[in-house]
JSON list of C-alpha atoms in Angstrom, two decimals:
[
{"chain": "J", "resi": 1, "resn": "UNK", "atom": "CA", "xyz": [-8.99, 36.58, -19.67]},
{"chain": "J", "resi": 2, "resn": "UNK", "atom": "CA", "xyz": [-5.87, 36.90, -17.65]},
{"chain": "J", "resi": 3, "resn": "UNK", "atom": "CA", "xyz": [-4.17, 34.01, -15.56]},
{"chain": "J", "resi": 4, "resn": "UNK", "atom": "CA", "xyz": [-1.88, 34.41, -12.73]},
{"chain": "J", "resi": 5, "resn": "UNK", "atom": "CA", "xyz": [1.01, 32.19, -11.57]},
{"chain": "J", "resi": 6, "resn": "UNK", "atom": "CA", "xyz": [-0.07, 30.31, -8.39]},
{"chain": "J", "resi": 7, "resn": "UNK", "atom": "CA", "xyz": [2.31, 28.44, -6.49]},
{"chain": "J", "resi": 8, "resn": "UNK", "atom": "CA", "xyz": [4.24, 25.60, -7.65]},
{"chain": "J", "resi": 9, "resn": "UNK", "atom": "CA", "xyz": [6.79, 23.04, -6.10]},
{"chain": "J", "resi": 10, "resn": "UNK", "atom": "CA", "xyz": [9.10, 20.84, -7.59]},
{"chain": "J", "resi": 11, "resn": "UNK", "atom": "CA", "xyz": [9.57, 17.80, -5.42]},
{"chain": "J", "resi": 12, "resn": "UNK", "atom": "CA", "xyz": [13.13, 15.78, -6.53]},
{"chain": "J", "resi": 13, "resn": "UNK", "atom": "CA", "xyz": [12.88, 12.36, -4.80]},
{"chain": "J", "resi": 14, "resn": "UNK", "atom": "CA", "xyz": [15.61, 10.51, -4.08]},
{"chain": "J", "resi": 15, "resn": "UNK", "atom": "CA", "xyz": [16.77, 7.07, -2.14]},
{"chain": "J", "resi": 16, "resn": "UNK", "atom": "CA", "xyz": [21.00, 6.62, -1.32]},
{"chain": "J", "resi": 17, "resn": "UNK", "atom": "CA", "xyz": [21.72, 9.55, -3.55]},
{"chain": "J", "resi": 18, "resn": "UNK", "atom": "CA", "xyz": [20.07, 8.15, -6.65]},
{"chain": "J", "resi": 19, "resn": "UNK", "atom": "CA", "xyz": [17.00, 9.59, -8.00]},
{"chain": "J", "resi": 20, "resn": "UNK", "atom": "CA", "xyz": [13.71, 7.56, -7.97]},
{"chain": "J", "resi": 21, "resn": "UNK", "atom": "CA", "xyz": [11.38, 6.79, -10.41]},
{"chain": "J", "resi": 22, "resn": "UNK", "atom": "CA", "xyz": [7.70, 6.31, -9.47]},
{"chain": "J", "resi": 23, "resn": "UNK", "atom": "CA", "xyz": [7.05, 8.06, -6.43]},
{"chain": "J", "resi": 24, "resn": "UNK", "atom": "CA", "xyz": [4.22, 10.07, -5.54]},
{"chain": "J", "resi": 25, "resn": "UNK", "atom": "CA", "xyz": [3.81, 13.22, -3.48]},
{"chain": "J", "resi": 26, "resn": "UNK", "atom": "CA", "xyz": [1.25, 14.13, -0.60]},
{"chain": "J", "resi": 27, "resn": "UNK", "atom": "CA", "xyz": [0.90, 17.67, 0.57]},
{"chain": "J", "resi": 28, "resn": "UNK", "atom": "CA", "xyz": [-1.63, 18.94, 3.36]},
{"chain": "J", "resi": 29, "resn": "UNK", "atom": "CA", "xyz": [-2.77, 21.79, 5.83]},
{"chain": "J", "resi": 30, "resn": "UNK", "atom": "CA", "xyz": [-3.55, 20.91, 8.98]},
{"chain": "J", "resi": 31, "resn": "UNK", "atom": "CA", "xyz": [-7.24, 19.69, 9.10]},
{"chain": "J", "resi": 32, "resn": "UNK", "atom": "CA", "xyz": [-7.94, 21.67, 5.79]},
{"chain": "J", "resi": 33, "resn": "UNK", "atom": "CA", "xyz": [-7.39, 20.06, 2.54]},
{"chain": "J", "resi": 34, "resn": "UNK", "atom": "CA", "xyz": [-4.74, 17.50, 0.88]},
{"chain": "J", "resi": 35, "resn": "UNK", "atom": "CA", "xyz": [-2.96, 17.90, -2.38]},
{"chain": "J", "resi": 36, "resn": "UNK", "atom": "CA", "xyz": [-1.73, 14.77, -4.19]},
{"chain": "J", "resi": 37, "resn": "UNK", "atom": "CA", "xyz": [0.79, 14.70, -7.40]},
{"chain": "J", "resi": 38, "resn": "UNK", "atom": "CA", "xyz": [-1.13, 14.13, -10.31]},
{"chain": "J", "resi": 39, "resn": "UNK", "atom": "CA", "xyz": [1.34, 11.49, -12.05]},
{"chain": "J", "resi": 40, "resn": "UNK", "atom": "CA", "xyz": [4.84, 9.79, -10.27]},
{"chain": "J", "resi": 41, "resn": "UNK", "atom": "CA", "xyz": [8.19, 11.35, -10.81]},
{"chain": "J", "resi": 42, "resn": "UNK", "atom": "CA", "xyz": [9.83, 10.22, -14.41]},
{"chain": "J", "resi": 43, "resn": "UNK", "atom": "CA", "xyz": [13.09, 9.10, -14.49]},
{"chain": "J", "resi": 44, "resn": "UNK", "atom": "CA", "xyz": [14.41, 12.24, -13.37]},
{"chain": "J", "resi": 45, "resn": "UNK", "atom": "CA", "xyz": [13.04, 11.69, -10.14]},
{"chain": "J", "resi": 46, "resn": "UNK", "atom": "CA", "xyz": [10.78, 14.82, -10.42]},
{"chain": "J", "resi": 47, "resn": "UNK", "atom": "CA", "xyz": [7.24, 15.66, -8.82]},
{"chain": "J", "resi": 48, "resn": "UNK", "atom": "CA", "xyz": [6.26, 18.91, -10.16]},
{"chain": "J", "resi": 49, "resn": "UNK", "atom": "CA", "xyz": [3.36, 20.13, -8.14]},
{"chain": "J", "resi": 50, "resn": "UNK", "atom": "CA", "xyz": [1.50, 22.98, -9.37]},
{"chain": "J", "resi": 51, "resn": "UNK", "atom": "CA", "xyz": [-1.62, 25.91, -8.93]},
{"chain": "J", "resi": 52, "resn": "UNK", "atom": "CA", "xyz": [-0.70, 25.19, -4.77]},
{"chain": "J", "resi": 53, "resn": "UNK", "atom": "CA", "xyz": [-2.68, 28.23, -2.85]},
{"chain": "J", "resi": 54, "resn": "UNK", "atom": "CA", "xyz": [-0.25, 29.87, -0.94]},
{"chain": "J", "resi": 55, "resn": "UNK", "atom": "CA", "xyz": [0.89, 28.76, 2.00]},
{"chain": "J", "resi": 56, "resn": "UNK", "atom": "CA", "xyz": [2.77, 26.35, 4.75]},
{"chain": "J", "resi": 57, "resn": "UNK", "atom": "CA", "xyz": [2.06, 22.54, 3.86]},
{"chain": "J", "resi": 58, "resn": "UNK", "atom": "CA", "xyz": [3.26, 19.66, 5.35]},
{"chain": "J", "resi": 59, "resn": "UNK", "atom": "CA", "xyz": [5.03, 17.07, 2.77]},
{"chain": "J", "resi": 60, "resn": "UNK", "atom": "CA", "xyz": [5.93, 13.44, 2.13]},
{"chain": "J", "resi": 61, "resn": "UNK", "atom": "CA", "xyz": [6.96, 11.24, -0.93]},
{"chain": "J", "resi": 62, "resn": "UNK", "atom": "CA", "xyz": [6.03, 7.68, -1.28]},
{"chain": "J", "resi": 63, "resn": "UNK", "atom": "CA", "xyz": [6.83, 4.85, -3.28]},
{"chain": "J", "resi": 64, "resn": "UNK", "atom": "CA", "xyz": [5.86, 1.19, -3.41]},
{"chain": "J", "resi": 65, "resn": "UNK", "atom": "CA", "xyz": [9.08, -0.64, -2.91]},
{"chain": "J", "resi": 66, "resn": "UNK", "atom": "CA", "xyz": [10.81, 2.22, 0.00]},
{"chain": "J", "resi": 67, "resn": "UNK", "atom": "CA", "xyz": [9.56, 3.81, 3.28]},
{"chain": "J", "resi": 68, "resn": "UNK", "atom": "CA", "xyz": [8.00, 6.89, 3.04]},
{"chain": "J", "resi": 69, "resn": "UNK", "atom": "CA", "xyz": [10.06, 9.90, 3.08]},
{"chain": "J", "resi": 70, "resn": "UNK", "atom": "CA", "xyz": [10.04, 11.98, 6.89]},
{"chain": "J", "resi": 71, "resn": "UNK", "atom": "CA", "xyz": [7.15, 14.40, 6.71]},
{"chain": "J", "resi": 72, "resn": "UNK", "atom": "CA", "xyz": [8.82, 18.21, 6.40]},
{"chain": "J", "resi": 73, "resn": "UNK", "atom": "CA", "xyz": [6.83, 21.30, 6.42]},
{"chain": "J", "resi": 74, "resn": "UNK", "atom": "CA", "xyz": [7.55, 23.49, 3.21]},
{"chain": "J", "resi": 75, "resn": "UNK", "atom": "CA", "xyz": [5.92, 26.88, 1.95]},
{"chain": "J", "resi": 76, "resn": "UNK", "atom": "CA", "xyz": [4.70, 28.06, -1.04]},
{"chain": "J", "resi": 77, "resn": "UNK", "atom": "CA", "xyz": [4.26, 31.50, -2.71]},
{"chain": "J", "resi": 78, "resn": "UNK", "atom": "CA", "xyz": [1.93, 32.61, -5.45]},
{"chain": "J", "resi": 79, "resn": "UNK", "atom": "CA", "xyz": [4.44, 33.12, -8.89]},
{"chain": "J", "resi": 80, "resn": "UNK", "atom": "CA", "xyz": [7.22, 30.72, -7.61]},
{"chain": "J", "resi": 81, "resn": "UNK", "atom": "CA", "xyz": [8.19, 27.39, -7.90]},
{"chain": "J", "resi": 82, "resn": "UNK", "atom": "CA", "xyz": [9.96, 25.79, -4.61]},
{"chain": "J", "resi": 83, "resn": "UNK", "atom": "CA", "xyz": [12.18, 22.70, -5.29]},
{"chain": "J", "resi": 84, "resn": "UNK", "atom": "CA", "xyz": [12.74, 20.74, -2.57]},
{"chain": "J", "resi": 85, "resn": "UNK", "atom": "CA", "xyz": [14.10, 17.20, -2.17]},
{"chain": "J", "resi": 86, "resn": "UNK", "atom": "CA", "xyz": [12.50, 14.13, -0.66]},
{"chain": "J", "resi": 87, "resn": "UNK", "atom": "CA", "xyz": [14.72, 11.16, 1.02]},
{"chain": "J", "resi": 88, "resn": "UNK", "atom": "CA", "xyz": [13.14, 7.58, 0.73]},
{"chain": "J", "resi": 89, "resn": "UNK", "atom": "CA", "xyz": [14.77, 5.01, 2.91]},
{"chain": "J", "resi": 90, "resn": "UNK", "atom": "CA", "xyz": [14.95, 1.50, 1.66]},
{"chain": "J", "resi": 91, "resn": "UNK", "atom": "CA", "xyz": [12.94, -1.23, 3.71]},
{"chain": "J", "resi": 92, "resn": "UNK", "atom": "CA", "xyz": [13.21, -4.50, 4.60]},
{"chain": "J", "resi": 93, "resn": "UNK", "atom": "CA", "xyz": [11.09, -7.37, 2.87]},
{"chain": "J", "resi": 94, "resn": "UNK", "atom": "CA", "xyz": [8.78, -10.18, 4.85]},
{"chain": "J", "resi": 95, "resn": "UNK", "atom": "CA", "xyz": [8.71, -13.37, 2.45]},
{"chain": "J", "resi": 96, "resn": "UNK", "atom": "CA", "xyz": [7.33, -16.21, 3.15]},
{"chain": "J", "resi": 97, "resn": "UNK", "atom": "CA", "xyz": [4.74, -19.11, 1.56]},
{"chain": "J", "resi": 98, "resn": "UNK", "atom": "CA", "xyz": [0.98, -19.27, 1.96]},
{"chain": "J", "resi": 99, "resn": "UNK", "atom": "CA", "xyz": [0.03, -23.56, 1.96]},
{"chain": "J", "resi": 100, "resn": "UNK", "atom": "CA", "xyz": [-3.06, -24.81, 2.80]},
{"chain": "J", "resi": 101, "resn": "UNK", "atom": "CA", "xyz": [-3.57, -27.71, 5.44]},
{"chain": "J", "resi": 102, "resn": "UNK", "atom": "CA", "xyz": [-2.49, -30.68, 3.64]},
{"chain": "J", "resi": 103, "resn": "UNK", "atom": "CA", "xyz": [0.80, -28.11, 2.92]},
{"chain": "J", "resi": 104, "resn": "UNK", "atom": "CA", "xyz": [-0.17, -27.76, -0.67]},
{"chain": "J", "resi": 105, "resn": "UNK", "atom": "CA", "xyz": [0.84, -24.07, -2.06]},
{"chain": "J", "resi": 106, "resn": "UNK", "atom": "CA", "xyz": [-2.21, -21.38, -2.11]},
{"chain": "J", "resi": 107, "resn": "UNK", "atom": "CA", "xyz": [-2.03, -19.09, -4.95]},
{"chain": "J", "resi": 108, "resn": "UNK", "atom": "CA", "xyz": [-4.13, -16.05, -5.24]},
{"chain": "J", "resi": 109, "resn": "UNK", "atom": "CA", "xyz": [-3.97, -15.07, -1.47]},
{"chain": "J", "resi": 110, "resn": "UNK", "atom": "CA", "xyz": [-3.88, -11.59, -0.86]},
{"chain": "J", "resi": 111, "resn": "UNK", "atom": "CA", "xyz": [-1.96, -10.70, 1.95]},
{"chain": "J", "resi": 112, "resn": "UNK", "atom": "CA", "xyz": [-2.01, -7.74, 4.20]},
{"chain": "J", "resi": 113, "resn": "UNK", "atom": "CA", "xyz": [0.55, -6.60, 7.51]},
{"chain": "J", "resi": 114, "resn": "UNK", "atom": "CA", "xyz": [-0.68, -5.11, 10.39]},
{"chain": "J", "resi": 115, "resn": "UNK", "atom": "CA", "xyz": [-0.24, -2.10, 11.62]},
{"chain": "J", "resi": 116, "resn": "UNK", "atom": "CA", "xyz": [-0.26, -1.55, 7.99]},
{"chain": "J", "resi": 117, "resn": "UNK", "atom": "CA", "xyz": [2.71, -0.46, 6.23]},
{"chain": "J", "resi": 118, "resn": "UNK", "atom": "CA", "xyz": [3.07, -1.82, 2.76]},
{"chain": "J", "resi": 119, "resn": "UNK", "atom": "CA", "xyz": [0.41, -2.22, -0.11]},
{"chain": "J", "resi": 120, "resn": "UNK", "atom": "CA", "xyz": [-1.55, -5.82, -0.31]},
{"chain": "J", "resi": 121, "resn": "UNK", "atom": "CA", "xyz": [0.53, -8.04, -2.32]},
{"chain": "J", "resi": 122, "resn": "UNK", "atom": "CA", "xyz": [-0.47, -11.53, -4.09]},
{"chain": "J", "resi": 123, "resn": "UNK", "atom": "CA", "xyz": [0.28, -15.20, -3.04]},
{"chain": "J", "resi": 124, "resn": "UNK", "atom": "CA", "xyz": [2.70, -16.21, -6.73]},
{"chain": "J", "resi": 125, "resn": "UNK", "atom": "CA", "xyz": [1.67, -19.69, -7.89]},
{"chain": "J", "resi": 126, "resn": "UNK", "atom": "CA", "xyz": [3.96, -21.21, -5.63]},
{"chain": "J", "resi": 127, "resn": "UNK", "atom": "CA", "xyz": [1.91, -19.86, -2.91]},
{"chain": "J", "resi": 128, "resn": "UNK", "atom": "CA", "xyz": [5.25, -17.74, -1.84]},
{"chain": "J", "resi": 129, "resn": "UNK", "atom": "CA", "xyz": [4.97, -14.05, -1.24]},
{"chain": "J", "resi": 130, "resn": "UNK", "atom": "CA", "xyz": [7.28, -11.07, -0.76]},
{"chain": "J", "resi": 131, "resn": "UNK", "atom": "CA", "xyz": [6.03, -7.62, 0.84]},
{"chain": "J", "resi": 132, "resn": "UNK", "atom": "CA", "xyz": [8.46, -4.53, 0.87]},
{"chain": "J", "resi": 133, "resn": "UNK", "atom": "CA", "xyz": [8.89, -1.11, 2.15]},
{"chain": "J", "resi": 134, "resn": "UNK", "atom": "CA", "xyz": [8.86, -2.22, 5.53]},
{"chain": "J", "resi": 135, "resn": "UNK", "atom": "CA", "xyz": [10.45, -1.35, 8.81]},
{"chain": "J", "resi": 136, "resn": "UNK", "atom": "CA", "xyz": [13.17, -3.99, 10.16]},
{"chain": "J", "resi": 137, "resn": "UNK", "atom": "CA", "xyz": [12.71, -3.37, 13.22]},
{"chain": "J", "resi": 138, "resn": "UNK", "atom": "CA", "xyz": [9.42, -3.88, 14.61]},
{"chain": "J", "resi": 139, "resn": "UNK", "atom": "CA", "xyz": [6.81, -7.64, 14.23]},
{"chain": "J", "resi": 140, "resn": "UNK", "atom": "CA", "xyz": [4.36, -7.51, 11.70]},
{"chain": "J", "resi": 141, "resn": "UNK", "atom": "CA", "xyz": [0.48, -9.72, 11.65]},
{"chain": "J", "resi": 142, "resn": "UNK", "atom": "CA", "xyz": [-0.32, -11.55, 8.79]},
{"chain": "J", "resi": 143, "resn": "UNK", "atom": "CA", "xyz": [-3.73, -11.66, 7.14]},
{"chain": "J", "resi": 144, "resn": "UNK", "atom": "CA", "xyz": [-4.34, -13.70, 4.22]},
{"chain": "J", "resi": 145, "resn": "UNK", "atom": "CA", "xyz": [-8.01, -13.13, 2.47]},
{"chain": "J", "resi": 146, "resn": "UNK", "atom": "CA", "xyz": [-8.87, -15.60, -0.59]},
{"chain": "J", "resi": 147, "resn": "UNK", "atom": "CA", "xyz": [-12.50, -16.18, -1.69]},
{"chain": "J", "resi": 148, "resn": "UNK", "atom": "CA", "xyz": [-11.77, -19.98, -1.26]},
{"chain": "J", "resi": 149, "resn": "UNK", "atom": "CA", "xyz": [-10.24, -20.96, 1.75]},
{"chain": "J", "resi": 150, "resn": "UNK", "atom": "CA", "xyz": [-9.89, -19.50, 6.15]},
{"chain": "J", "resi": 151, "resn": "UNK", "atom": "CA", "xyz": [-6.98, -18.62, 7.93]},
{"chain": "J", "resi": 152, "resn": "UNK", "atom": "CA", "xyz": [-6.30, -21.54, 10.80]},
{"chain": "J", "resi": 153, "resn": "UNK", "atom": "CA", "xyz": [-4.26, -19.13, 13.05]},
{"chain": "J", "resi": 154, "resn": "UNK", "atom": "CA", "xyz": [-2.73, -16.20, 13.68]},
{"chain": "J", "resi": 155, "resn": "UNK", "atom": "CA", "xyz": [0.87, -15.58, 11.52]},
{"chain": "J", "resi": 156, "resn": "UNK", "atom": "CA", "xyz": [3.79, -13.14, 12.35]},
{"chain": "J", "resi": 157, "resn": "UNK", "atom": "CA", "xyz": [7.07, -11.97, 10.88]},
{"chain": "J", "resi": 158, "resn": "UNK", "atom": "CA", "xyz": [10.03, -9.70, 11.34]},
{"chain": "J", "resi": 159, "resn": "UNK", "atom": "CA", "xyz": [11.10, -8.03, 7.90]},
{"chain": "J", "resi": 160, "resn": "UNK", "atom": "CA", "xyz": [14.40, -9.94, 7.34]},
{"chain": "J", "resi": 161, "resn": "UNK", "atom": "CA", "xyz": [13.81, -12.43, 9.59]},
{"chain": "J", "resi": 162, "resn": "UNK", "atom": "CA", "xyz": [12.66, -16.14, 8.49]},
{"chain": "J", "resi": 163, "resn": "UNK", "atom": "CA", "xyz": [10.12, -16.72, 6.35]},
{"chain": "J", "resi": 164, "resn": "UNK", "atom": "CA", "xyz": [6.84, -17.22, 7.55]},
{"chain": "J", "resi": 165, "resn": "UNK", "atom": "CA", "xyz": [4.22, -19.77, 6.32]},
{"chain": "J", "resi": 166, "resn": "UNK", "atom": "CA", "xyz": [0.61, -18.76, 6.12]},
{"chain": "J", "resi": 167, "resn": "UNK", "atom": "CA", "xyz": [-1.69, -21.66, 7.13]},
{"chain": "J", "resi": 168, "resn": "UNK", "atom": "CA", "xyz": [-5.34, -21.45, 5.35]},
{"chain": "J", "resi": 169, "resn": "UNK", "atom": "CA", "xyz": [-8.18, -24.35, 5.36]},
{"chain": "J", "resi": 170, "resn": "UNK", "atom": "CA", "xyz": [-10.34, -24.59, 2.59]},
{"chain": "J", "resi": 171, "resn": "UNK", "atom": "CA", "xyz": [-14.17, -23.80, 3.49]},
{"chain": "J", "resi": 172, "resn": "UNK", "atom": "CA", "xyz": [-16.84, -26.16, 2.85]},
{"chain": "J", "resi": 173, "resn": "UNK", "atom": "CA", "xyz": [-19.10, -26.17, -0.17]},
{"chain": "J", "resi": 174, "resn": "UNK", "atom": "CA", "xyz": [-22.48, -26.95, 0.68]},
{"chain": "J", "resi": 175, "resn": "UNK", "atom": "CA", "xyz": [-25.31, -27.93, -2.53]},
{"chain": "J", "resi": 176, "resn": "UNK", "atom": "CA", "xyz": [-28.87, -28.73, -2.35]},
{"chain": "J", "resi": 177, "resn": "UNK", "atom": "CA", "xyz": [-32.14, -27.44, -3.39]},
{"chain": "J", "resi": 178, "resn": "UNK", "atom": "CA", "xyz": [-34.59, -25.46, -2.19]},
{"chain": "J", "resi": 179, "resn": "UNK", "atom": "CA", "xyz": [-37.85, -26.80, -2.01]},
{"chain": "J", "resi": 180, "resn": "UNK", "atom": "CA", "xyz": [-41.57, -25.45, -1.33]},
{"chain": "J", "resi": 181, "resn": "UNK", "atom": "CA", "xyz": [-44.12, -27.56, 1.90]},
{"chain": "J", "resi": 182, "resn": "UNK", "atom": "CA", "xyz": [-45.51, -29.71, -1.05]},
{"chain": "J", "resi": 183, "resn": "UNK", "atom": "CA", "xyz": [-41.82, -31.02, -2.16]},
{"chain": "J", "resi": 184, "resn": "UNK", "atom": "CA", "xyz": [-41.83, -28.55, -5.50]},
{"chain": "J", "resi": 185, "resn": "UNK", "atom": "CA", "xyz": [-38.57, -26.77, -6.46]},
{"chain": "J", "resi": 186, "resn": "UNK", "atom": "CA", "xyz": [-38.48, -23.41, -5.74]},
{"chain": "J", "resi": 187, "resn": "UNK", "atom": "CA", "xyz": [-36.26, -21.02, -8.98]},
{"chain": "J", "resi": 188, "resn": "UNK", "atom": "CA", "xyz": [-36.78, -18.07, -6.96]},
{"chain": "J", "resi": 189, "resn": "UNK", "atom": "CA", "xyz": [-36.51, -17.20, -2.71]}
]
């Protein structure tokens, strides 16, 4: 049995000249496949990516708390490694407090920006809430889901602007039984 050397990149990822830890790299062909880094860079800030086919790819680095890096098109030959670098630009954070209608903090609210541009983060205990990565300069929607309660109305922010407060109304709980013509409860419907 005799293995050749495919392709292989390393990807060095890197925000304000410092190398980042965590990040994860996407690779893809027009309308024909997508290649994703099977663990984040170490603390070297390295994404090795390897057994690429050969070929032109198009490339981008992520990471939770930056904006993704510019796409850049790279190519890859069979019995070489390319290293290439990957710039993350820091973004700016939307904070703000999810209360209910009384004004009472809402923990557990899991909140999501539209158009989307950041993961779904988690009302604290406090009810307050901080999502990152984000561009400063355009409005983001609000939507905050939680198995207990509604959002009243609509809620927008501009990363590093004032914080915003999330508005959500508890929904009713409704009990009772069900019950057959004759009056009889029913275990199973």
């Amino acid at each position: 049995l005799e293995l050749e050397m495919a392709a292989a990149m390393e990807v060095t990822v890197l925000s304000e000249g410092r190398r980042v830890e965590g990040a994860d790299v996407i690779l893809w062909v027009d309308g024909n496949g997508i290649f994703r880094s099977d663990r984040p860079s170490g603390p070297d800030g390295v994404v090795p990516m390897r057994g690429l086919p050969t070929g032109s790819y198009w490339m981008m680095a992520s990471h939770p708390d930056y904006l993704p890096s510019e796409r850049q098109q790279v190519r890859v030959e069979d019995g070489q490694v390319l290293k290439v670098t990957a710039e993350l630009k820091p973004g700016a954070t939307l904070s703000g407090d999810v209360v209910d209608d009384q004004g009472a903090p809402v923990a557990g609210a899991t909140l999501v920006v539209m158009p989307r541009g950041s993961e779904p983060v988690a009302s604290d205990g406090r009810g307050h809430f901080e999502i990152r990565a984000l561009r400063p300069d355009r409005t983001y929607r609000l939507e905050a889901r939680h198995p207990e309660y509604d959002q009243l109305e609509r809620a927008e922010g501009r990363p590093g602007g004032p914080p915003v407060t999330v508005i959500l109304k508890r929904r009713p709980v409704f009990r009772g039984r069900v019950l057959s013509d004759d009056g009889t409860p029913l275990t199973r419907f």
